[in-house]
Amino acid sequence: MLISDRLRNIRPSGVRRIFDLARQMKDPINLSIGEPDFDIPEPLKEEGIAWIKKGFNKYTPTQGIPELREKIASHLRKKGVHFEEVMVTAGVTGGLLLASLALIDPGDEVILPDPFFVMYEYQILLMGGVPVFVDTYPDFRLRGKEFVRKLSKKTKLIIINSPNNPSGAIYPKEDLMGVVRIARERNLLILSDDIYDDFVFDAPSCPCIGQFYENTLTLGGFSKSWGMTGWRLGYAAGPKGILQEMITLQQYTFSSVNSFAQKAAIKALDFNVKDYIEAYKKKRDLVYHGLKERFHVQKPQGAFYIFPEVPGGNAEAFVEKAIRQNLFIVPGSVFSKRNTHVRISFAASDETLQKGIETLRRIS
Ligand code: PLP
């Protein structure tokens, strides 16, 4: 057989039909997109261009340029995150892949609070690992008892993503502390995906697990806060032994990451995104108030997604109905073992959001 056994666990998504339907849409009201609708701030673009013109276009050190690594380290120190070593990665996606390769053996179990960012499940499966889901519905809270029930001798890792894609939930400190207690007792590693850590609407900042637990591998990035999705830049920080392995793996996979984006990222970490977050908070309010009377829905506290339950309880059927009305949203079954909710991205213009809300209210 030409194709590797590894890919046997990777099956085409069950919602392919929906994505096929969506592809045929002409000029849809598109609330499916997982990236900011703002462009990279002008001064950061200029910084990138300046470094291209200066000829900073070659391979860089595998672990990232020292001045960016130092900048990320000081950013994390200010946040109070525990780590021993930092590396620059090709987005959080790149960091996740290196972490999965470094940590997951066939048969290892990885605990994922459900709903979850879809890439986790597939990267675990790609390594021959077993994703083990901990239900967080209906309020998207982490319940220690549920975690304990799902632990086994094979549990290797817990993945936490807060603010969360797709629910928009920020797990409260007490929930995170509950998970830390469980991990500490069993000496388990936690991977914390903090990519949305600037998108916090009702508090000055959000708690992250790396602040409370030394055995945390923190992943973060530049895609969301500074709209740099296409520049492919992120970082990983955590225990030295793990980071050293990830750096070795990067050498033989990505080799190094985008040169000029690393220079611009140094500036990005000093570029305040408060105005963007304020604008997204208004979008959050617009969508939440537009939907709350017709849907069971939690108010998102972060990221840029809202995750209502659909009337009738069949998300895929609801999305097909929405597509027929020219609205594209994503069924929760992409991010969950349940097919009861839909993910709506509010990273869109107010005009598009307004049209989306009207359509959703009409078909609810
Ligand atoms: N982690 C989460 C939770 C995400 O939602 C995304 C993108 O949607 C990523 C990671 C990927 O980020 P990057 O662009 O840094 O690879």
Coordinates of C-alpha atoms in Angstrom, one line a residue, residues 33-283:
I33 CA -13.9 32.2 9.2
G34 CA -11.3 31.6 12.0
E35 CA -9.2 34.7 11.4
P36 CA -9.4 38.4 12.2
D37 CA -11.1 40.6 9.6
F38 CA -8.4 43.3 10.2
D39 CA -5.1 43.4 8.3
I40 CA -1.7 43.4 10.0
P41 CA -1.2 46.9 11.6
E42 CA 0.6 49.3 9.2
P43 CA 3.8 49.8 11.3
L44 CA 4.3 46.0 11.6
K45 CA 3.9 45.6 7.8
E46 CA 6.4 48.3 7.3
E47 CA 8.8 46.6 9.7
G48 CA 8.5 43.4 7.7
I49 CA 9.0 45.1 4.4
A50 CA 12.1 47.0 5.8
W51 CA 13.7 43.8 6.8
I52 CA 13.0 42.2 3.4
K53 CA 14.6 45.2 1.7
K54 CA 17.6 45.0 4.0
G55 CA 18.1 41.4 2.8
F56 CA 17.0 39.6 5.9
N57 CA 15.7 36.8 3.7
K58 CA 17.8 33.7 4.5
Y59 CA 17.4 30.8 6.9
T60 CA 17.3 31.8 10.5
P61 CA 18.5 29.7 13.6
T62 CA 16.2 26.7 14.0
Q63 CA 14.9 27.8 17.4
G64 CA 14.2 31.4 16.2
I65 CA 16.3 34.6 16.2
P66 CA 17.7 35.3 19.6
E67 CA 16.2 38.8 19.9
L68 CA 12.6 37.5 19.3
R69 CA 13.1 34.6 21.7
E70 CA 14.3 37.1 24.3
K71 CA 11.3 39.3 23.6
I72 CA 8.8 36.4 23.9
A73 CA 10.6 35.3 27.2
S74 CA 10.2 38.7 28.7
H75 CA 6.5 38.9 27.5
L76 CA 5.8 35.5 29.2
R77 CA 7.7 36.6 32.4
K78 CA 5.5 39.7 32.6
K79 CA 2.4 37.4 32.4
G80 CA 3.9 35.2 35.1
V81 CA 4.0 32.1 32.9
H82 CA 6.4 29.3 34.0
F83 CA 8.9 28.2 31.4
E84 CA 12.6 27.2 31.0
E85 CA 13.1 27.5 27.3
V86 CA 11.4 29.3 24.4
M87 CA 11.4 28.6 20.6
V88 CA 9.8 30.2 17.6
T89 CA 7.4 28.0 15.6
A90 CA 5.6 28.1 12.3
G91 CA 2.4 29.3 13.9
V92 CA 0.7 27.5 16.8
T93 CA 0.0 24.8 14.2
G94 CA 3.8 24.2 13.9
G95 CA 4.2 24.1 17.7
L96 CA 1.4 21.6 18.0
L97 CA 2.9 19.3 15.4
L98 CA 6.3 19.4 17.1
A99 CA 4.7 18.8 20.5
S100 CA 2.6 15.9 19.2
L101 CA 5.7 14.3 17.6
A102 CA 7.8 14.8 20.7
L103 CA 5.2 13.6 23.2
I104 CA 2.6 11.2 21.8
D105 CA 3.4 7.5 21.3
P106 CA 0.8 5.1 19.7
G107 CA -1.8 4.2 22.3
D108 CA -1.1 7.3 24.5
E109 CA -4.3 9.0 25.6
V110 CA -4.7 12.8 25.5
I111 CA -7.5 14.5 27.4
L112 CA -9.4 17.1 25.4
P113 CA -12.2 19.2 26.9
D114 CA -15.1 19.1 24.4
P115 CA -15.7 21.3 22.4
F116 CA -12.2 21.6 21.1
F117 CA -10.1 23.1 18.2
V118 CA -10.4 20.5 15.5
M119 CA -6.6 20.2 14.8
Y120 CA -5.9 18.7 18.3
E121 CA -8.0 15.6 17.5
Y122 CA -6.3 15.0 14.2
Q123 CA -2.8 15.6 15.3
I124 CA -3.3 13.1 18.1
L125 CA -4.7 10.5 15.7
L126 CA -1.9 11.1 13.3
M127 CA 0.6 10.0 16.0
G128 CA -1.5 6.9 16.7
G129 CA -2.7 8.5 20.0
V130 CA -6.2 8.3 21.4
P131 CA -8.1 11.5 22.1
V132 CA -10.2 11.2 25.2
F133 CA -13.0 13.8 25.4
V134 CA -14.2 15.5 28.6
D135 CA -17.7 17.1 28.1
T136 CA -17.9 20.7 29.2
Y137 CA -21.5 21.4 28.0
P138 CA -23.8 23.3 28.6
D139 CA -21.8 26.1 30.3
F140 CA -18.3 25.2 29.0
R141 CA -16.8 24.7 32.5
L142 CA -14.0 22.3 33.4
R143 CA -15.3 19.8 36.0
G144 CA -12.6 18.0 37.9
K145 CA -14.8 14.9 38.5
E146 CA -15.2 14.5 34.7
F147 CA -11.5 14.7 34.2
V148 CA -10.7 12.1 36.9
R149 CA -13.3 9.7 35.3
K150 CA -11.4 9.9 32.0
L151 CA -7.9 9.4 33.3
S152 CA -6.1 6.1 32.8
K153 CA -2.6 4.6 33.1
K154 CA -2.2 5.7 29.4
T155 CA -3.0 9.3 30.0
K156 CA -0.1 11.3 28.7
L157 CA -1.3 14.9 28.3
I158 CA -4.1 17.3 28.9
I159 CA -4.8 20.0 26.3
I160 CA -6.4 23.3 27.5
N161 CA -7.5 26.1 25.1
S162 CA -8.7 29.3 26.8
P163 CA -10.1 31.6 25.4
N164 CA -11.7 28.7 23.6
N165 CA -12.3 28.0 20.0
P166 CA -15.2 27.3 19.3
S167 CA -17.1 28.2 22.5
G168 CA -15.6 31.7 23.3
A169 CA -15.4 30.5 26.9
I170 CA -12.6 31.6 29.2
Y171 CA -12.2 29.0 31.9
P172 CA -12.2 30.6 35.3
K173 CA -9.2 30.3 37.5
E174 CA -10.9 27.9 39.9
D175 CA -11.5 25.5 36.9
L176 CA -7.9 25.7 35.8
M177 CA -6.7 25.1 39.4
G178 CA -8.9 22.0 39.5
V179 CA -7.2 20.6 36.4
V180 CA -3.7 21.6 37.8
R181 CA -4.4 19.7 41.0
I182 CA -5.3 16.6 39.0
A183 CA -2.2 16.9 36.8
R184 CA 0.1 17.6 39.7
E185 CA -1.0 14.5 41.6
R186 CA -0.2 12.3 38.5
N187 CA 2.7 14.3 37.2
L188 CA 1.0 15.0 33.9
L189 CA 2.0 17.5 31.3
I190 CA -0.5 20.2 30.3
L191 CA -0.4 21.8 26.9
S192 CA -2.0 25.3 27.0
D193 CA -3.0 26.8 23.7
D194 CA -3.1 30.6 24.5
I195 CA -3.5 31.9 21.0
Y196 CA -6.5 34.0 21.8
D197 CA -5.1 35.4 25.0
D198 CA -5.5 39.1 23.9
F199 CA -9.2 38.5 23.0
V200 CA -10.6 39.0 26.4
F201 CA -13.8 41.2 26.7
D202 CA -14.9 41.5 30.2
A203 CA -11.7 41.5 32.2
P204 CA -8.2 43.1 31.8
S205 CA -6.7 39.7 31.1
C206 CA -7.5 36.0 31.3
P207 CA -5.8 33.4 33.6
C208 CA -3.7 30.8 31.8
I209 CA -2.6 27.5 33.1
G210 CA 1.1 28.2 32.7
Q211 CA 0.8 30.7 35.5
F212 CA -0.1 28.0 38.0
Y213 CA 1.8 24.9 36.9
E214 CA 5.4 24.5 36.0
N215 CA 4.8 21.3 33.9
T216 CA 3.0 23.3 31.2
L217 CA 3.9 23.6 27.6
T218 CA 2.5 27.0 26.5
L219 CA 1.8 27.7 22.8
G220 CA 1.1 31.2 21.6
G221 CA 1.1 33.1 18.4
F222 CA 0.9 36.2 16.3
S223 CA -1.9 35.0 13.9
K224 CA -4.9 36.4 15.8
S225 CA -3.8 39.4 17.9
W226 CA -1.9 41.1 15.0
G227 CA -3.8 39.5 12.1
M228 CA -0.7 37.7 10.9
T229 CA -2.3 34.4 9.9
G230 CA -0.4 34.3 6.6
W231 CA 3.0 35.0 8.1
R232 CA 2.9 31.7 10.0
L233 CA 4.5 32.6 13.3
G234 CA 4.1 31.4 16.9
Y235 CA 6.1 30.2 19.8
A236 CA 6.4 27.4 22.3
A237 CA 7.6 27.7 25.9
G238 CA 8.0 25.2 28.7
P239 CA 10.2 22.6 30.3
K240 CA 13.7 22.5 28.8
G241 CA 13.8 18.8 28.1
I242 CA 10.7 19.0 25.9
L243 CA 11.7 22.2 24.2
Q244 CA 15.1 20.7 23.3
E245 CA 13.4 17.8 21.6
M246 CA 11.0 20.1 19.7
I247 CA 13.9 22.2 18.5
T248 CA 15.7 19.1 17.2
L249 CA 12.4 18.1 15.4
Q250 CA 12.1 21.5 13.9
Q251 CA 15.5 21.1 12.5
Y252 CA 14.4 18.1 10.5
T253 CA 10.9 19.3 9.6
F254 CA 10.4 23.1 9.2
S255 CA 14.2 23.8 9.4
S256 CA 13.5 27.3 10.5
V257 CA 10.6 29.7 10.3
N258 CA 9.7 32.9 8.4
S259 CA 12.7 35.4 8.6
F260 CA 11.2 38.9 8.2
A261 CA 8.0 38.0 10.2
Q262 CA 10.3 37.3 13.2
K263 CA 11.7 40.8 13.1
A264 CA 8.2 42.3 12.8
A265 CA 7.0 40.1 15.7
I266 CA 9.5 41.8 18.0
K267 CA 7.6 45.1 17.2
A268 CA 4.2 43.3 17.5
L269 CA 4.8 42.4 21.1
D270 CA 5.0 46.1 21.9
F271 CA 2.1 47.0 19.6
N272 CA -1.0 47.5 21.7
V273 CA -4.1 45.8 20.3
K274 CA -6.6 47.3 22.8
D275 CA -8.6 49.1 20.0
Y276 CA -9.0 45.9 18.0
I277 CA -10.2 44.1 21.1
E278 CA -12.6 46.9 22.0
A279 CA -14.0 46.7 18.4
Y280 CA -14.4 42.9 18.8
K281 CA -16.2 43.3 22.1
K282 CA -18.8 45.5 20.3
K283 CA -19.2 42.8 17.7

